[in-house]
PDB file of C-alpha atoms in Angstrom:
ATOM      1  CA  MET A  17     -25.564   0.453  14.146  1.00 53.00           C
ATOM      2  CA  GLN A  18     -25.821   1.685   9.924  1.00 69.00           C
ATOM      3  CA  GLU A  19     -26.121  -0.547   7.226  1.00 74.00           C
ATOM      4  CA  THR A  20     -22.295   0.030   5.741  1.00 76.00           C
ATOM      5  CA  ASP A  21     -21.202  -1.093   9.202  1.00 84.00           C
ATOM      6  CA  ARG A  22     -23.175  -4.277   9.142  1.00 90.00           C
ATOM      7  CA  LEU A  23     -22.169  -5.054   5.536  1.00 90.00           C
ATOM      8  CA  ASP A  24     -18.434  -4.697   6.663  1.00 89.00           C
ATOM      9  CA  GLN A  25     -18.999  -6.694   9.466  1.00 93.00           C
ATOM     10  CA  TYR A  26     -20.741  -9.212   7.779  1.00 94.00           C
ATOM     11  CA  ILE A  27     -17.496  -9.326   4.961  1.00 94.00           C
ATOM     12  CA  LEU A  28     -14.955  -9.655   7.543  1.00 94.00           C
ATOM     13  CA  GLY A  29     -17.020 -12.667   8.902  1.00 96.00           C
ATOM     14  CA  HIS A  30     -16.986 -14.225   5.499  1.00 97.00           C
ATOM     15  CA  ILE A  31     -13.189 -13.851   4.698  1.00 97.00           C
ATOM     16  CA  ASP A  32     -10.150 -15.508   6.000  1.00 97.00           C
ATOM     17  CA  GLU A  33      -9.044 -14.208   9.025  1.00 96.00           C
ATOM     18  CA  GLU A  34      -6.309 -12.562   9.994  1.00 96.00           C
ATOM     19  CA  SER A  35      -2.759 -14.195  11.957  1.00 97.00           C
ATOM     20  CA  GLU A  36      -2.852 -13.398  15.705  1.00 97.00           C
ATOM     21  CA  TYR A  37       0.536 -11.110  14.742  1.00 97.00           C
ATOM     22  CA  LEU A  38      -1.580  -8.897  12.550  1.00 97.00           C
ATOM     23  CA  LYS A  39      -4.351  -8.489  14.810  1.00 96.00           C
ATOM     24  CA  ALA A  40      -1.992  -7.739  17.651  1.00 96.00           C
ATOM     25  CA  LEU A  41       0.070  -5.012  15.354  1.00 96.00           C
ATOM     26  CA  TYR A  42      -3.209  -3.687  14.358  1.00 95.00           C
ATOM     27  CA  ARG A  43      -4.146  -3.250  18.178  1.00 95.00           C
ATOM     28  CA  ASP A  44      -0.200  -2.149  18.723  1.00 95.00           C
ATOM     29  CA  THR A  45      -0.869   0.615  15.943  1.00 94.00           C
ATOM     30  CA  HIS A  46      -3.954   2.094  17.006  1.00 93.00           C
ATOM     31  CA  VAL A  47      -2.531   2.416  20.738  1.00 94.00           C
ATOM     32  CA  LYS A  48       0.850   3.813  20.148  1.00 92.00           C
ATOM     33  CA  LEU A  49       0.054   5.595  16.633  1.00 87.00           C
ATOM     34  CA  LEU A  50      -1.136   8.934  15.346  1.00 80.00           C
ATOM     35  CA  ARG A  51      -3.518   8.231  12.925  1.00 83.00           C
ATOM     36  CA  PRO A  52      -4.034   4.205  12.925  1.00 80.00           C
ATOM     37  CA  ARG A  53      -6.281   4.580  10.411  1.00 76.00           C
ATOM     38  CA  MET A  54      -3.459   4.664   8.160  1.00 75.00           C
ATOM     39  CA  ALA A  55      -2.945   0.772   8.537  1.00 84.00           C
ATOM     40  CA  SER A  56      -4.431  -1.332   6.042  1.00 85.00           C
ATOM     41  CA  GLY A  57      -6.720  -3.349   8.214  1.00 91.00           C
ATOM     42  CA  HIS A  58      -8.572  -6.862   8.030  1.00 95.00           C
ATOM     43  CA  LEU A  59     -10.114  -6.107   5.122  1.00 94.00           C
ATOM     44  CA  GLN A  60      -7.355  -4.638   2.721  1.00 95.00           C
ATOM     45  CA  GLY A  61      -4.831  -6.791   4.011  1.00 96.00           C
ATOM     46  CA  ARG A  62      -6.222 -10.045   2.818  1.00 97.00           C
ATOM     47  CA  LEU A  63      -6.821  -8.896  -0.624  1.00 97.00           C
ATOM     48  CA  LEU A  64      -3.320  -7.520  -0.956  1.00 97.00           C
ATOM     49  CA  LYS A  65      -2.246 -11.126   0.303  1.00 98.00           C
ATOM     50  CA  MET A  66      -4.666 -12.823  -2.106  1.00 98.00           C
ATOM     51  CA  LEU A  67      -3.351 -10.176  -5.381  1.00 98.00           C
ATOM     52  CA  VAL A  68       0.248 -11.340  -4.457  1.00 98.00           C
ATOM     53  CA  ARG A  69      -0.914 -15.186  -4.533  1.00 98.00           C
ATOM     54  CA  MET A  70      -2.525 -14.012  -8.084  1.00 98.00           C
ATOM     55  CA  ILE A  71       0.280 -11.933  -9.148  1.00 98.00           C
ATOM     56  CA  ARG A  72       3.197 -14.314  -7.936  1.00 98.00           C
ATOM     57  CA  PRO A  73       5.776 -11.655  -8.375  1.00 98.00           C
ATOM     58  CA  GLN A  74       9.343 -11.920  -7.248  1.00 98.00           C
ATOM     59  CA  ARG A  75      10.160  -8.444  -6.008  1.00 98.00           C
ATOM     60  CA  ILE A  76       7.496  -6.487  -4.854  1.00 98.00           C
ATOM     61  CA  LEU A  77       8.153  -2.310  -3.941  1.00 98.00           C
ATOM     62  CA  GLU A  78       5.944  -0.790  -1.387  1.00 98.00           C
ATOM     63  CA  ILE A  79       5.914   2.898  -0.873  1.00 98.00           C
ATOM     64  CA  GLY A  80       4.819   4.301   2.481  1.00 97.00           C
ATOM     65  CA  THR A  81       5.631   0.889   5.225  1.00 97.00           C
ATOM     66  CA  TYR A  82       3.834   2.922   8.087  1.00 95.00           C
ATOM     67  CA  SER A  83       3.496   0.334  10.673  1.00 96.00           C
ATOM     68  CA  GLY A  84       3.679  -2.731   8.825  1.00 97.00           C
ATOM     69  CA  TYR A  85       0.804  -4.186   8.831  1.00 97.00           C
ATOM     70  CA  SER A  86       0.013  -3.939   4.759  1.00 97.00           C
ATOM     71  CA  ALA A  87       4.172  -5.464   4.160  1.00 98.00           C
ATOM     72  CA  LEU A  88       3.515  -8.327   6.330  1.00 98.00           C
ATOM     73  CA  CYS A  89       0.220  -9.350   4.747  1.00 98.00           C
ATOM     74  CA  MET A  90       2.100  -8.888   1.163  1.00 98.00           C
ATOM     75  CA  ALA A  91       4.853 -10.936   2.533  1.00 98.00           C
ATOM     76  CA  GLU A  92       2.024 -13.710   3.319  1.00 98.00           C
ATOM     77  CA  GLY A  93       1.746 -14.160  -0.190  1.00 98.00           C
ATOM     78  CA  LEU A  94       4.951 -14.296  -2.054  1.00 98.00           C
ATOM     79  CA  GLU A  95       6.615 -17.536  -2.708  1.00 97.00           C
ATOM     80  CA  PRO A  96       9.744 -18.410  -0.623  1.00 96.00           C
ATOM     81  CA  ASP A  97      12.297 -17.194  -3.182  1.00 97.00           C
ATOM     82  CA  GLY A  98      10.009 -13.276  -3.460  1.00 98.00           C
ATOM     83  CA  ARG A  99      10.952 -10.512  -1.682  1.00 98.00           C
ATOM     84  CA  LEU A 100       9.493  -7.290  -0.572  1.00 98.00           C
ATOM     85  CA  TYR A 101      11.158  -3.829  -0.777  1.00 98.00           C
ATOM     86  CA  THR A 102       9.422  -1.266   1.914  1.00 98.00           C
ATOM     87  CA  PHE A 103      10.258   2.559   2.149  1.00 98.00           C
ATOM     88  CA  GLU A 104       9.076   4.497   4.919  1.00 98.00           C
ATOM     89  CA  ILE A 105      10.185   7.992   4.837  1.00 97.00           C
ATOM     90  CA  ASN A 106       9.133   9.042   8.811  1.00 96.00           C
ATOM     91  CA  ASP A 107      12.401   8.052  10.742  1.00 96.00           C
ATOM     92  CA  GLU A 108      10.562   8.411  13.127  1.00 95.00           C
ATOM     93  CA  GLN A 109       8.507   5.508  12.407  1.00 95.00           C
ATOM     94  CA  GLU A 110      11.156   2.754  12.447  1.00 97.00           C
ATOM     95  CA  ASP A 111      11.468   1.921  16.959  1.00 97.00           C
ATOM     96  CA  PHE A 112       8.173   1.514  16.293  1.00 97.00           C
ATOM     97  CA  THR A 113       7.885  -0.835  12.806  1.00 97.00           C
ATOM     98  CA  ARG A 114      10.903  -2.407  12.440  1.00 98.00           C
ATOM     99  CA  PRO A 115      10.816  -4.711  15.694  1.00 98.00           C
ATOM    100  CA  TRP A 116       7.391  -5.952  14.099  1.00 98.00           C
ATOM    101  CA  ILE A 117       9.425  -6.831  10.976  1.00 98.00           C
ATOM    102  CA  GLU A 118      11.957  -8.419  12.308  1.00 98.00           C
ATOM    103  CA  ASN A 119      10.320 -10.856  14.910  1.00 98.00           C
ATOM    104  CA  SER A 120       7.594 -11.807  12.250  1.00 98.00           C
ATOM    105  CA  PRO A 121       7.840 -15.064  10.300  1.00 97.00           C
ATOM    106  CA  TYR A 122       8.926 -12.926   7.120  1.00 98.00           C
ATOM    107  CA  ALA A 123      11.517 -11.190   8.087  1.00 98.00           C
ATOM    108  CA  SER A 124      14.082 -12.628   5.585  1.00 98.00           C
ATOM    109  CA  GLN A 125      12.294 -11.607   2.771  1.00 98.00           C
ATOM    110  CA  ILE A 126      11.418  -7.713   3.899  1.00 98.00           C
ATOM    111  CA  GLU A 127      14.044  -5.314   3.850  1.00 98.00           C
ATOM    112  CA  PHE A 128      12.538  -2.246   5.592  1.00 98.00           C
ATOM    113  CA  ILE A 129      14.347   0.666   4.280  1.00 98.00           C
ATOM    114  CA  ILE A 130      14.389   4.356   5.914  1.00 98.00           C
ATOM    115  CA  GLY A 131      14.707   6.854   3.482  1.00 97.00           C
ATOM    116  CA  ASP A 132      12.897   8.846   0.606  1.00 98.00           C
ATOM    117  CA  ALA A 133      11.954   6.166  -2.316  1.00 98.00           C
ATOM    118  CA  LEU A 134      12.299   8.565  -4.820  1.00 98.00           C
ATOM    119  CA  GLU A 135      16.104   8.953  -4.455  1.00 98.00           C
ATOM    120  CA  ARG A 136      17.151   5.634  -3.440  1.00 98.00           C
ATOM    121  CA  VAL A 137      14.803   3.052  -5.868  1.00 98.00           C
ATOM    122  CA  PRO A 138      16.865   4.599  -8.574  1.00 98.00           C
ATOM    123  CA  GLU A 139      20.099   3.654  -7.040  1.00 97.00           C
ATOM    124  CA  MET A 140      19.182  -0.047  -6.447  1.00 97.00           C
ATOM    125  CA  GLY A 141      19.092  -1.121 -10.345  1.00 97.00           C
ATOM    126  CA  LEU A 142      16.092  -3.311  -9.672  1.00 98.00           C
ATOM    127  CA  THR A 143      13.165  -4.041 -11.710  1.00 98.00           C
ATOM    128  CA  PHE A 144       9.795  -4.812  -9.916  1.00 98.00           C
ATOM    129  CA  ASP A 145       7.027  -7.131 -10.717  1.00 98.00           C
ATOM    130  CA  MET A 146       4.290  -5.238  -8.395  1.00 98.00           C
ATOM    131  CA  ALA A 147       4.592  -2.345  -6.515  1.00 98.00           C
ATOM    132  CA  PHE A 148       2.334  -1.043  -3.550  1.00 98.00           C
ATOM    133  CA  VAL A 149       1.834   2.904  -3.260  1.00 98.00           C
ATOM    134  CA  ASP A 150       0.972   4.057   0.211  1.00 97.00           C
ATOM    135  CA  GLY A 151       3.184   7.265   0.635  1.00 96.00           C
ATOM    136  CA  ASP A 152       2.924  10.636   0.345  1.00 96.00           C
ATOM    137  CA  LYS A 153       0.110  12.124  -1.530  1.00 96.00           C
ATOM    138  CA  ARG A 154       1.406  14.839  -2.976  1.00 96.00           C
ATOM    139  CA  TYR A 155       4.219  12.736  -5.113  1.00 98.00           C
ATOM    140  CA  TYR A 156       1.944   9.926  -6.314  1.00 98.00           C
ATOM    141  CA  VAL A 157       2.446  11.068 -10.223  1.00 98.00           C
ATOM    142  CA  ASP A 158       6.347  11.378  -9.290  1.00 98.00           C
ATOM    143  CA  TYR A 159       5.782   7.986  -7.457  1.00 98.00           C
ATOM    144  CA  TYR A 160       3.903   6.351 -10.854  1.00 98.00           C
ATOM    145  CA  GLU A 161       6.570   7.603 -13.257  1.00 98.00           C
ATOM    146  CA  MET A 162       9.637   6.508 -11.222  1.00 98.00           C
ATOM    147  CA  ILE A 163       7.815   2.850 -10.671  1.00 98.00           C
ATOM    148  CA  LEU A 164       6.624   2.311 -14.073  1.00 98.00           C
ATOM    149  CA  PRO A 165      10.181   1.991 -16.059  1.00 98.00           C
ATOM    150  CA  ARG A 166      11.666   0.013 -13.413  1.00 98.00           C
ATOM    151  CA  LEU A 167       8.365  -2.525 -13.257  1.00 98.00           C
ATOM    152  CA  LYS A 168       8.314  -5.389 -15.830  1.00 98.00           C
ATOM    153  CA  PRO A 169       6.017  -5.834 -18.630  1.00 98.00           C
ATOM    154  CA  GLY A 170       2.518  -7.479 -17.504  1.00 98.00           C
ATOM    155  CA  GLY A 171       3.301  -5.871 -13.884  1.00 98.00           C
ATOM    156  CA  TYR A 172       0.696  -4.264 -11.342  1.00 98.00           C
ATOM    157  CA  ILE A 173       0.866  -0.816  -9.333  1.00 98.00           C
ATOM    158  CA  LEU A 174      -1.559  -0.874  -6.661  1.00 98.00           C
ATOM    159  CA  ALA A 175      -2.226   2.642  -5.405  1.00 98.00           C
ATOM    160  CA  ASP A 176      -4.060   3.014  -2.015  1.00 97.00           C
ATOM    161  CA  ASN A 177      -6.379   6.241  -0.859  1.00 96.00           C
ATOM    162  CA  THR A 178      -7.064   7.193  -4.625  1.00 97.00           C
ATOM    163  CA  LEU A 179     -11.232   8.166  -3.752  1.00 96.00           C
ATOM    164  CA  TRP A 180      -9.458  10.157  -0.689  1.00 94.00           C
ATOM    165  CA  ASP A 181     -12.479  10.991   1.323  1.00 90.00           C
ATOM    166  CA  GLY A 182     -14.666  11.918  -1.809  1.00 90.00           C
ATOM    167  CA  HIS A 183     -12.182  14.748  -1.372  1.00 90.00           C
ATOM    168  CA  VAL A 184     -11.424  13.660  -5.346  1.00 92.00           C
ATOM    169  CA  LEU A 185     -15.191  14.989  -6.120  1.00 93.00           C
ATOM    170  CA  GLU A 186     -14.830  18.963  -4.748  1.00 88.00           C
ATOM    171  CA  PRO A 187     -14.540  21.320  -7.939  1.00 84.00           C
ATOM    172  CA  PRO A 188     -10.787  22.495  -8.227  1.00 80.00           C
ATOM    173  CA  PRO A 189      -8.931  24.347  -7.453  1.00 79.00           C
ATOM    174  CA  HIS A 190      -8.745  22.418  -4.558  1.00 80.00           C
ATOM    175  CA  LYS A 191      -7.217  23.932  -1.238  1.00 82.00           C
ATOM    176  CA  ASP A 192      -5.294  21.077   0.019  1.00 90.00           C
ATOM    177  CA  ALA A 193      -1.927  19.546  -1.566  1.00 94.00           C
ATOM    178  CA  GLN A 194      -2.722  16.238  -1.272  1.00 94.00           C
ATOM    179  CA  THR A 195      -5.861  16.037  -2.569  1.00 94.00           C
ATOM    180  CA  ARG A 196      -4.340  18.135  -5.704  1.00 95.00           C
ATOM    181  CA  GLY A 197      -1.780  15.330  -5.578  1.00 96.00           C
ATOM    182  CA  ILE A 198      -4.330  12.401  -5.874  1.00 97.00           C
ATOM    183  CA  THR A 199      -6.237  14.157  -8.647  1.00 96.00           C
ATOM    184  CA  ALA A 200      -3.544  14.250 -10.656  1.00 96.00           C
ATOM    185  CA  PHE A 201      -2.842  11.155 -10.362  1.00 98.00           C
ATOM    186  CA  ASN A 202      -6.170   9.721 -11.171  1.00 98.00           C
ATOM    187  CA  ASP A 203      -6.321  11.846 -13.977  1.00 97.00           C
ATOM    188  CA  ARG A 204      -2.539  10.928 -15.079  1.00 98.00           C
ATOM    189  CA  ILE A 205      -3.944   7.342 -14.975  1.00 98.00           C
ATOM    190  CA  ALA A 206      -6.756   7.606 -16.366  1.00 98.00           C
ATOM    191  CA  THR A 207      -5.707   8.487 -20.156  1.00 98.00           C
ATOM    192  CA  ASP A 208      -2.256   7.092 -19.857  1.00 98.00           C
ATOM    193  CA  PRO A 209      -2.115   4.425 -23.146  1.00 98.00           C
ATOM    194  CA  ARG A 210       1.027   2.401 -21.457  1.00 98.00           C
ATOM    195  CA  VAL A 211      -1.321   1.124 -18.590  1.00 98.00           C
ATOM    196  CA  GLU A 212      -4.418  -0.910 -17.815  1.00 98.00           C
ATOM    197  CA  LYS A 213      -6.274   0.609 -15.022  1.00 98.00           C
ATOM    198  CA  VAL A 214      -9.453   0.162 -12.740  1.00 98.00           C
ATOM    199  CA  ILE A 215     -10.721   1.585  -9.528  1.00 98.00           C
ATOM    200  CA  LEU A 216     -12.157  -0.286  -6.652  1.00 96.00           C
ATOM    201  CA  PRO A 217     -14.333   1.805  -3.923  1.00 92.00           C
ATOM    202  CA  LEU A 218     -12.719  -0.778  -1.118  1.00 86.00           C
ATOM    203  CA  ARG A 219     -12.032   1.504   1.910  1.00 82.00           C
ATOM    204  CA  ASP A 220     -10.735   4.461   0.570  1.00 91.00           C
ATOM    205  CA  GLY A 221     -10.070   3.842  -3.208  1.00 95.00           C
ATOM    206  CA  LEU A 222      -7.470   1.202  -4.607  1.00 97.00           C
ATOM    207  CA  THR A 223      -6.214   1.406  -8.160  1.00 98.00           C
ATOM    208  CA  LEU A 224      -5.061  -1.654  -9.891  1.00 98.00           C
ATOM    209  CA  ILE A 225      -2.895  -0.612 -12.490  1.00 98.00           C
ATOM    210  CA  ARG A 226      -1.394  -3.371 -15.490  1.00 98.00           C
ATOM    211  CA  LYS A 227       1.641  -2.195 -16.978  1.00 98.00           C
ATOM    212  CA  LYS A 228       0.897  -3.047 -20.713  1.00 98.00           C
TER     213      LYS A 228
END
């Protein structure tokens, strides 16, 4: 076992447990879905819950539901009157994800929406206190520019996969559109005076962005 694997096991042994429901969802994700690595997992899930507890958002926007694991983790941290709106563009995901959300203890606080967030969110007329972006990497800049005007001052955007397996270090031009999308997003955030930002080297990179 490599040193990093041992450290990962040590960390997981010294943080809060995930619920049995989340463990079952994570197992089912690995059995039934392609690319199960896309699910947040134990460590990131506990971090998402903790950040929600700290930020205390009234409304959360999530772009990229996938199996619903991250949505359920964030919903755990919500106040009883808080609400989470989560968007998944892949309609083939609905049959797997909707039952896991609707049978969870947080079903009444989660609105699971199949559709393109770039089109649907502007139609909602809502503002948000927090957003978690984990959708199509090609459109991270578009997501960001769509969310920021709808984010309250002092609100937070969390963007996942911003180190992109280290591909961000490869010299341009990048061959694939997803790497180009992530690097364009990182460059935009780094120079945007409207926000404060920090990248955490957690899993595949998690960027925390605070609107001034």
